[in-house]
Coordinates of C-alpha atoms (C1' of nucleotides) in Angstrom, one line a residue:
Chain A
X1 CA 54.4 126.6 25.6
X2 CA 54.9 129.7 23.7
X3 CA 52.1 130.6 21.9
X4 CA 52.3 129.6 18.0
X5 CA 52.8 133.4 15.4
X6 CA 50.7 133.0 12.2
X7 CA 50.0 135.0 9.6
X8 CA 47.9 133.9 7.0
X9 CA 47.8 135.0 3.5
X10 CA 44.7 134.8 1.2
X11 CA 43.0 137.0 -1.1
X12 CA 39.9 136.5 -0.4
X13 CA 38.5 138.5 3.1
X14 CA 36.1 135.2 3.5
X15 CA 38.5 133.0 4.2
X16 CA 40.3 134.6 6.1
X17 CA 37.4 135.6 8.3
X18 CA 36.7 132.3 8.3
X19 CA 40.2 130.9 9.4
X20 CA 40.8 133.4 12.3
X21 CA 37.1 132.2 13.0
X22 CA 38.2 128.5 13.5
X23 CA 41.2 129.8 15.5
X24 CA 40.3 132.0 17.1
X25 CA 39.1 130.7 20.5
X26 CA 42.7 128.5 20.4
X27 CA 44.9 130.0 23.3
X28 CA 48.4 128.8 21.7
X29 CA 47.3 130.2 18.8
X30 CA 48.0 134.3 18.0
X31 CA 47.4 135.7 14.3
X32 CA 50.1 138.9 14.1
X33 CA 48.7 139.6 10.4
X34 CA 47.1 138.9 7.4
X35 CA 47.8 139.4 3.6
X36 CA 45.6 139.4 0.8
X37 CA 49.0 139.1 -1.5
X38 CA 52.4 138.4 -2.3
X39 CA 53.5 141.9 -1.5
X40 CA 51.1 142.5 1.3
X41 CA 53.1 139.8 3.2
X42 CA 56.9 140.7 2.1
X43 CA 56.8 143.7 3.3
X44 CA 53.9 142.2 6.4
X45 CA 57.7 140.5 6.7
X46 CA 59.9 143.1 7.4
X47 CA 58.3 144.2 10.5
X48 CA 56.7 140.3 12.3
X49 CA 58.2 137.6 12.4
X50 CA 55.7 134.2 12.1
X51 CA 56.3 130.8 13.5
X52 CA 53.6 129.8 10.7
X53 CA 51.8 131.1 8.0
X54 CA 49.6 129.5 5.7
X55 CA 49.3 130.0 2.4
X56 CA 46.5 129.9 0.1
X57 CA 48.3 129.0 -3.4
X58 CA 46.6 130.5 -6.1
X59 CA 46.7 134.5 -4.8
X60 CA 47.0 137.2 -7.5
X61 CA 49.6 138.3 -8.9
X62 CA 52.3 136.1 -7.4
X63 CA 51.3 132.3 -6.0
X64 CA 51.7 130.8 -3.1
X65 CA 54.2 128.4 -4.1
X66 CA 56.8 131.4 -5.2
X67 CA 56.1 132.6 -1.9
X68 CA 56.9 129.5 -0.5
X69 CA 60.0 129.2 -3.1
X70 CA 61.4 132.2 -1.8
X71 CA 60.5 131.3 1.6
X72 CA 62.4 128.4 2.1
X73 CA 65.6 130.1 0.4
X74 CA 65.4 133.2 2.7
X75 CA 63.3 132.1 5.8
X76 CA 63.5 128.3 5.9
X77 CA 62.8 129.0 10.0
X78 CA 59.7 130.2 8.7
X79 CA 56.9 126.4 8.7
X80 CA 54.9 126.9 5.5
X81 CA 51.8 125.7 6.0
X82 CA 49.8 125.7 2.1
X83 CA 46.0 126.0 2.1
X84 CA 44.8 124.9 -2.0
X85 CA 41.4 124.5 -3.5
X86 CA 43.2 122.0 -5.5
X87 CA 44.0 118.7 -4.7
X88 CA 45.3 118.3 -8.6
X89 CA 48.7 116.2 -8.8
X90 CA 50.4 119.6 -10.7
X91 CA 49.5 121.7 -7.8
X92 CA 51.0 119.3 -5.4
X93 CA 54.2 118.0 -6.6
X94 CA 54.9 122.8 -7.2
X95 CA 54.0 123.0 -3.6
X96 CA 56.4 120.3 -2.7
X97 CA 59.2 121.5 -4.8
X98 CA 58.6 124.6 -3.2
X99 CA 59.6 123.1 0.3
X100 CA 56.3 123.6 1.9
X101 CA 56.1 121.4 5.3
X102 CA 52.3 121.1 4.9
X103 CA 49.2 121.0 2.5
X104 CA 45.5 120.8 3.5
X105 CA 42.3 120.9 0.8
X106 CA 40.3 124.5 1.8
X107 CA 37.4 122.8 3.3
X108 CA 39.2 120.8 5.7
X109 CA 38.5 120.4 9.6
X110 CA 39.1 122.9 12.4
X111 CA 40.6 120.0 14.0
X112 CA 42.7 119.5 10.8
X113 CA 43.6 122.8 10.8
X114 CA 44.9 122.8 14.4
X115 CA 46.5 119.9 14.5
X116 CA 48.7 120.4 10.8
X117 CA 49.1 123.8 11.8
X118 CA 50.8 122.0 15.0
X119 CA 52.7 118.9 13.4
X120 CA 54.8 121.9 11.2
X121 CA 55.4 123.6 14.6
X122 CA 56.9 121.6 15.9
X123 CA 59.0 120.8 12.9
X124 CA 57.1 117.4 11.4
X125 CA 55.3 117.7 8.2
X126 CA 51.4 117.3 7.3
X127 CA 49.7 116.5 4.1
X128 CA 46.1 115.8 4.7
X129 CA 44.8 112.1 3.4
X130 CA 43.6 112.9 0.4
X131 CA 46.5 115.1 -0.4
X132 CA 48.4 112.0 0.1
X133 CA 46.4 109.3 -1.4
X134 CA 47.3 111.6 -4.7
X135 CA 50.8 111.4 -4.8
X136 CA 51.1 107.4 -3.8
X137 CA 48.8 107.7 -6.8
X138 CA 50.8 109.1 -8.7
X139 CA 54.1 107.1 -7.3
X140 CA 52.0 104.5 -8.8
X141 CA 51.6 104.8 -11.7
X142 CA 54.5 106.0 -12.8
X143 CA 56.3 103.0 -11.4
X144 CA 53.9 101.0 -13.9
X145 CA 54.3 103.4 -17.2
X146 CA 57.7 103.8 -15.6
X147 CA 57.5 107.6 -16.3
X148 CA 59.4 110.1 -14.4
X149 CA 58.4 112.9 -12.2
X150 CA 58.5 115.9 -14.1
X151 CA 61.5 117.7 -12.3
X152 CA 62.5 121.0 -13.3
X153 CA 65.6 124.0 -12.2
X154 CA 63.4 126.4 -10.5
X155 CA 65.8 125.9 -7.4
X156 CA 69.1 126.5 -9.3
X157 CA 67.5 130.2 -9.9
X158 CA 68.8 133.1 -8.0
X159 CA 67.0 135.1 -6.1
X160 CA 67.2 138.1 -8.7
X161 CA 66.5 135.6 -11.5
X162 CA 63.4 134.6 -10.3
X163 CA 62.4 138.6 -9.9
X164 CA 63.3 138.6 -13.1
X165 CA 61.5 136.0 -14.9
X166 CA 58.6 136.5 -12.6
X167 CA 58.3 140.3 -14.2
X168 CA 59.3 138.8 -18.1
X169 CA 55.8 136.2 -18.5
X170 CA 54.4 139.2 -16.4
X171 CA 54.7 140.5 -19.6
X172 CA 56.8 143.3 -19.0
X173 CA 59.0 144.8 -21.8
X174 CA 62.8 144.7 -20.6
X175 CA 63.3 148.7 -20.0
X176 CA 59.9 148.3 -18.0
X177 CA 61.8 145.6 -16.4
X178 CA 65.0 147.7 -16.4
X179 CA 63.5 150.4 -14.3
X180 CA 61.2 148.6 -11.9
X181 CA 64.8 147.0 -10.7
X182 CA 66.9 150.3 -11.3
X183 CA 69.1 148.2 -13.2
X184 CA 70.1 148.5 -17.1
X185 CA 68.7 146.6 -19.4
X186 CA 71.7 144.9 -20.9
X187 CA 71.5 143.1 -17.2
X188 CA 68.0 142.7 -17.5
X189 CA 68.6 141.0 -20.4
X190 CA 71.9 138.7 -19.0
X191 CA 69.4 137.3 -16.5
X192 CA 66.7 136.6 -19.0
X193 CA 70.0 134.8 -20.6
X194 CA 70.3 132.5 -17.7
X195 CA 67.2 132.3 -16.5
X196 CA 66.4 130.5 -20.2
X197 CA 69.6 128.2 -20.1
X198 CA 69.4 126.7 -16.5
X199 CA 65.6 126.1 -17.7
X200 CA 66.9 124.4 -20.5
X201 CA 64.2 126.5 -22.7
X202 CA 64.8 128.3 -26.1
X203 CA 62.5 130.9 -26.0
X204 CA 60.1 133.3 -24.1
X205 CA 57.1 131.5 -25.9
X206 CA 58.5 128.1 -23.9
X207 CA 59.3 130.1 -20.8
X208 CA 55.9 131.1 -20.0
X209 CA 54.5 127.8 -20.4
X210 CA 56.9 127.0 -18.5
X211 CA 55.6 129.5 -15.8
X212 CA 52.2 128.3 -16.6
X213 CA 52.9 124.6 -15.8
X214 CA 54.6 125.1 -12.4
X215 CA 52.5 128.4 -10.8
X216 CA 54.6 130.7 -10.7
X217 CA 51.7 133.0 -12.5
X218 CA 47.7 132.0 -13.3
X219 CA 46.2 132.3 -16.9
Chain B
X1 CA 22.9 96.2 -21.4
X2 CA 24.4 97.3 -18.6
X3 CA 23.1 99.8 -15.9
X4 CA 24.6 103.2 -16.7
X5 CA 26.2 104.5 -13.5
X6 CA 25.8 108.2 -12.8
X7 CA 26.7 110.3 -10.0
X8 CA 24.6 114.1 -10.2
X9 CA 26.5 116.8 -9.0
X10 CA 24.5 119.9 -8.1
X11 CA 24.3 121.9 -4.9
X12 CA 20.9 122.0 -4.5
X13 CA 18.8 119.5 -2.4
X14 CA 15.7 119.9 -4.2
X15 CA 17.5 119.8 -7.7
X16 CA 19.2 116.7 -6.5
X17 CA 15.9 114.9 -5.1
X18 CA 14.4 116.0 -8.7
X19 CA 16.6 114.5 -11.0
X20 CA 16.7 111.7 -8.5
X21 CA 12.8 110.7 -8.8
X22 CA 12.9 111.6 -13.0
X23 CA 15.3 108.8 -13.2
X24 CA 14.4 106.4 -10.0
X25 CA 11.9 104.9 -12.5
X26 CA 14.5 103.8 -15.1
X27 CA 15.4 100.2 -15.2
X28 CA 19.3 100.7 -17.2
X29 CA 20.0 103.9 -14.9
X30 CA 21.9 103.8 -11.2
X31 CA 22.4 106.1 -9.1
X32 CA 25.6 105.4 -7.4
X33 CA 26.2 108.7 -5.6
X34 CA 25.6 112.5 -5.3
X35 CA 27.6 115.8 -4.1
X36 CA 26.9 119.1 -3.2
X37 CA 29.7 120.4 -4.6
X38 CA 33.2 119.9 -6.7
X39 CA 34.8 118.6 -3.1
X40 CA 32.0 115.7 -2.1
X41 CA 32.3 114.6 -6.1
X42 CA 35.8 114.4 -5.8
X43 CA 35.9 112.6 -3.2
X44 CA 33.5 110.2 -4.1
X45 CA 35.3 109.7 -7.4
X46 CA 37.4 107.9 -5.0
X47 CA 35.6 104.9 -4.3
X48 CA 33.4 105.1 -7.5
X49 CA 33.5 105.6 -11.3
X50 CA 30.5 106.9 -12.9
X51 CA 29.9 106.6 -16.8
X52 CA 28.0 109.9 -16.4
X53 CA 28.1 112.8 -14.6
X54 CA 25.2 115.2 -14.4
X55 CA 26.8 118.5 -13.0
X56 CA 25.4 121.8 -11.9
X57 CA 27.5 124.4 -14.0
X58 CA 27.2 126.7 -10.5
X59 CA 28.1 125.4 -7.7
X60 CA 30.3 127.2 -4.4
X61 CA 33.5 127.5 -4.8
X62 CA 34.7 125.4 -8.3
X63 CA 32.3 125.8 -10.9
X64 CA 30.7 123.0 -12.9
X65 CA 32.7 124.2 -15.7
X66 CA 36.2 123.8 -13.8
X67 CA 34.5 120.8 -12.4
X68 CA 34.4 119.6 -15.8
X69 CA 38.1 120.9 -17.2
X70 CA 39.2 118.5 -14.7
X71 CA 37.5 115.6 -15.5
X72 CA 38.5 116.6 -19.3
X73 CA 41.8 115.6 -17.9
X74 CA 42.4 113.5 -15.3
X75 CA 39.4 111.0 -16.5
X76 CA 38.1 111.5 -20.3
X77 CA 36.9 108.4 -19.7
X78 CA 33.6 109.8 -17.9
X79 CA 30.8 111.9 -19.9
X80 CA 30.2 115.1 -18.9
X81 CA 26.7 116.4 -18.8
X82 CA 25.8 119.3 -18.1
X83 CA 22.9 121.1 -16.3
X84 CA 22.1 124.7 -16.2
X85 CA 19.6 127.0 -15.8
X86 CA 21.8 129.3 -18.0
X87 CA 21.6 129.1 -21.4
X88 CA 23.4 132.4 -22.2
X89 CA 25.9 132.2 -24.5
X90 CA 28.9 132.5 -22.1
X91 CA 28.2 129.9 -20.4
X92 CA 27.4 127.8 -23.1
X93 CA 30.8 128.6 -25.0
X94 CA 32.4 127.5 -21.6
X95 CA 31.1 124.5 -20.8
X96 CA 32.4 123.5 -24.5
X97 CA 35.7 124.4 -24.0
X98 CA 35.9 122.7 -20.6
X99 CA 35.3 119.3 -22.9
X100 CA 31.9 119.1 -22.0
X101 CA 29.3 115.8 -23.9
X102 CA 26.4 117.5 -23.6
X103 CA 24.4 120.7 -22.0
X104 CA 20.7 120.6 -20.9
X105 CA 18.6 124.1 -19.3
X106 CA 17.0 122.9 -16.1
X107 CA 13.5 122.7 -16.8
X108 CA 14.1 119.9 -19.7
X109 CA 11.6 116.8 -19.8
X110 CA 12.1 113.1 -18.4
X111 CA 12.6 112.0 -22.0
X112 CA 15.2 114.1 -23.1
X113 CA 17.5 113.9 -19.7
X114 CA 17.0 110.1 -20.0
X115 CA 17.8 110.7 -24.4
X116 CA 20.8 112.7 -23.3
X117 CA 22.4 110.5 -20.7
X118 CA 21.7 107.9 -23.0
X119 CA 23.9 109.8 -26.0
X120 CA 26.6 110.2 -24.0
X121 CA 26.7 107.2 -22.4
X122 CA 27.2 106.3 -25.8
X123 CA 29.6 108.5 -27.3
X124 CA 27.6 110.8 -28.6
X125 CA 27.7 114.3 -28.5
X126 CA 24.0 116.3 -27.3
X127 CA 22.4 119.6 -27.3
X128 CA 19.3 120.9 -26.1
X129 CA 17.6 122.5 -29.0
X130 CA 17.8 126.2 -26.9
X131 CA 21.5 125.6 -26.8
X132 CA 22.3 124.4 -30.5
X133 CA 20.5 127.7 -31.3
X134 CA 22.1 129.7 -29.7
X135 CA 25.2 128.4 -31.0
X136 CA 23.7 129.1 -34.2
X137 CA 22.5 132.4 -33.6
X138 CA 25.7 133.6 -31.9
X139 CA 27.5 131.9 -35.8
X140 CA 25.3 134.0 -37.9
X141 CA 25.8 136.7 -35.6
X142 CA 30.1 136.2 -36.7
X143 CA 28.9 135.3 -40.5
X144 CA 27.0 138.5 -40.0
X145 CA 28.9 141.4 -38.8
X146 CA 32.0 140.1 -38.7
X147 CA 33.6 140.1 -35.5
X148 CA 31.7 140.9 -32.5
X149 CA 32.0 137.6 -30.7
X150 CA 31.2 137.7 -27.2
X151 CA 34.0 135.6 -25.7
X152 CA 37.0 136.1 -27.8
X153 CA 38.2 137.0 -30.9
X154 CA 39.3 133.8 -32.7
X155 CA 37.0 134.0 -35.1
X156 CA 37.8 137.3 -36.1
X157 CA 41.4 135.1 -37.5
X158 CA 41.5 134.3 -41.2
X159 CA 42.8 130.9 -41.5
X160 CA 46.6 132.3 -42.4
X161 CA 46.7 134.2 -39.3
X162 CA 45.2 131.2 -37.1
X163 CA 48.0 129.1 -39.3
X164 CA 50.4 131.7 -37.5
X165 CA 49.3 131.8 -34.3
X166 CA 49.8 128.2 -34.2
X167 CA 53.1 128.3 -35.0
X168 CA 54.7 130.8 -33.2
X169 CA 52.8 130.2 -30.1
X170 CA 54.3 126.5 -31.1
X171 CA 57.8 128.9 -30.0
X172 CA 58.6 128.9 -33.5
X173 CA 61.3 131.9 -34.7
X174 CA 59.6 134.2 -37.5
X175 CA 62.3 132.8 -40.1
X176 CA 61.5 128.7 -39.2
X177 CA 57.3 130.1 -39.6
X178 CA 58.7 131.8 -42.7
X179 CA 60.2 128.8 -45.0
X180 CA 57.5 126.1 -43.9
X181 CA 54.8 128.5 -45.3
X182 CA 57.3 129.6 -47.9
X183 CA 56.9 133.1 -47.5
X184 CA 59.2 135.9 -46.6
X185 CA 59.4 136.8 -42.3
X186 CA 58.5 139.7 -43.3
X187 CA 55.2 138.5 -43.9
X188 CA 55.1 136.5 -40.8
X189 CA 55.6 140.2 -39.3
X190 CA 52.9 141.5 -40.7
X191 CA 50.3 138.3 -39.8
X192 CA 51.5 138.6 -36.5
X193 CA 51.2 142.3 -35.6
X194 CA 47.4 141.6 -37.3
X195 CA 47.1 138.7 -35.1
X196 CA 47.9 141.2 -31.9
X197 CA 45.5 143.2 -32.9
X198 CA 42.3 141.7 -33.6
X199 CA 43.3 139.9 -30.6
X200 CA 43.6 143.2 -28.8
X201 CA 46.8 141.6 -27.3
X202 CA 50.2 143.4 -26.7
X203 CA 53.3 140.6 -26.3
X204 CA 53.8 137.8 -27.6
X205 CA 53.3 136.6 -23.4
X206 CA 50.2 137.5 -24.0
X207 CA 49.5 135.4 -26.8
X208 CA 50.9 132.3 -25.2
X209 CA 48.5 132.6 -22.5
X210 CA 45.2 133.9 -24.6
X211 CA 46.3 130.2 -27.0
X212 CA 46.8 128.5 -23.6
X213 CA 43.1 129.9 -22.3
X214 CA 41.6 129.0 -25.8
X215 CA 43.3 126.0 -26.0
X216 CA 45.2 126.1 -29.1
X217 CA 48.3 124.7 -27.5
X218 CA 48.4 122.3 -24.6
X219 CA 50.9 123.3 -21.4
Chain C
dT1 C1' 30.5 145.0 -65.3
dA2 C1' 32.8 148.1 -61.9
dG3 C1' 33.9 149.1 -57.5
dC4 C1' 34.0 147.6 -52.9
dC5 C1' 36.1 144.5 -49.2
dA6 C1' 39.0 141.1 -47.6
dT7 C1' 42.9 138.3 -47.8
dC8 C1' 47.7 137.5 -48.3
dT9 C1' 51.4 139.1 -49.4
dA10 C1' 55.9 142.2 -49.7
dC11 C1' 58.7 146.2 -48.1
dG12 C1' 60.8 151.0 -44.4
dT13 C1' 62.5 152.5 -40.5
dG14 C1' 63.9 153.0 -36.3
dT15 C1' 63.2 150.6 -31.9
dT16 C1' 64.0 146.3 -28.9
dT17 C1' 65.5 141.9 -27.8
dC18 C1' 68.4 137.9 -28.2
dG19 C1' 72.5 135.1 -28.4
dC20 C1' 76.6 134.4 -27.5
dG21 C1' 80.6 136.4 -25.2
dT22 C1' 83.3 138.7 -22.2
dA23 C1' 84.6 140.8 -16.8
dG24 C1' 84.2 143.6 -12.3
dA25 C1' 82.6 144.1 -7.5
dT26 C1' 81.0 141.9 -3.8
dG27 C1' 79.6 138.7 -0.6
dA28 C1' 79.9 134.1 1.8
dA29 C1' 81.8 129.8 2.2
dA30 C1' 85.3 126.9 2.1
Chain D
dT1 C1' 93.3 133.7 2.0
dT2 C1' 91.5 132.0 -2.2
dT3 C1' 87.0 130.3 -4.3
dC4 C1' 83.0 130.8 -6.1
dA5 C1' 78.4 132.2 -6.8
dT6 C1' 76.3 136.3 -7.8
dC7 C1' 74.5 140.3 -9.4
dT8 C1' 76.1 144.4 -12.2
dA9 C1' 77.0 145.8 -16.9
dC10 C1' 78.1 146.4 -21.9
dG11 C1' 79.9 144.2 -27.2
dC12 C1' 78.0 143.3 -31.4
dG13 C1' 75.1 141.3 -34.7
dA14 C1' 70.8 138.8 -35.7
dA15 C1' 65.7 138.2 -35.1
dA16 C1' 61.9 140.5 -33.3
dC17 C1' 58.3 144.5 -33.3
dA18 C1' 55.5 148.3 -33.6
dC19 C1' 53.5 151.4 -36.9
dG20 C1' 53.0 152.3 -41.8
dT21 C1' 52.4 151.6 -46.1
dA22 C1' 51.0 149.0 -50.5
dG23 C1' 50.1 145.5 -54.5
dA24 C1' 48.3 140.9 -56.0
dT25 C1' 44.5 138.2 -56.2
dG26 C1' 39.7 136.8 -56.1
dG27 C1' 34.6 136.8 -54.1
dC28 C1' 30.1 139.8 -53.5
dT29 C1' 27.1 142.8 -55.2
dA30 C1' 25.3 147.6 -56.3

DNA sequence: TAGCCATCTACGTGTTTCGCGTAGATGAAA
DNA sequence: TTTCATCTACGCGAAACACGTAGATGGCTA
């Protein structure tokens, strides 16, 4: 069995150290890199290709869920194991929708973490019991009250539109976004129009609320 | 009267023991569980449903305020009584915003603790005198100096500005707001300018985030 | 009472954004 | 090869924003 190549993405030094300590004496695991932000991670990805990414859900600027979405679209072969302090329904649903392969709370045990890594590495999914309970509970609730699971059309956005969406809800002006992306202001406007249309939203106010609900930005 | 079911959440063994000692010889109180972290507490919540939670404000990882927010959202029927070493304005304001039902300093008496538990159990609020004094003092200070609020500057907004703010973050356009309030669009714009200036914000995106943080709108 | 001040109202001007429509270039898929 | 999605860009009129000014009103107080 080849050693499983892993990249850690978490903004807290202590957490990264903790995970490294948990994994260090396991012969078949090889931590090839770590990043404290989405940007760092994507830079790292240019020179290293991991088998599994351990993703913190709450990262500064771009959330782990956003990272997961992009990975799902661009590098579907990389497995994504999400670590989170939160086990609330919203977080879990959004994480699921972003295409993650597993989800663990941060107070997990070494055994569970190792098991989860092996599971996702071998192409299966792994969800911590409290996570699957939450999912189950939600299904039961929906079945009971006839509610539909909140759905969105984030997946229908293109990579470029995701990028624009992110800058918009960060509060950047159109000219600023145009400058960053080296495109014309008119193009930024066109993308924004497409985003609002695809998400069936009708104002920037709605877009910001949508972004917060879907963990694209943090409050 | 049914016995009031209580869960203690505090990361210090000694504090938990102290509270248990304070409550042990009271017939109508039943401590059904204790947790030393938010995680433990939420795990406990899957098997036990308390009437009242005694929450320490400072917990490792997830603070008591965070716990309170989640409880308010997911289990609004569970009453939340916060215990804190701190009586500073900031803590109190944040605790209030998280939806707690009562707030006590840790050096409270047995009588006061029992009274507070009964009050919140029966659907009322209870704030220790030093807490309400702090709140009162803050209000007086605001009235006196106008805009030196520690937490945010919401208090410095006029009634009209509050009104406009609400409509704006609801996603209404300026002409629509003008129509509703029977004032000119230009006036709406002026108010919006004042709001942004007073709150030290620089875009509608920031304003929406601010409004969500301050419970002006729900997601 | 007179003066001060906060509040609500409104406008001017120039820049930016929005809504709606059109459209060329490119690359991947059928 | 044709088709389709995507990214790019512009025109135009309406709306929104930034920054400034300013009249009317009503409450407080020197």
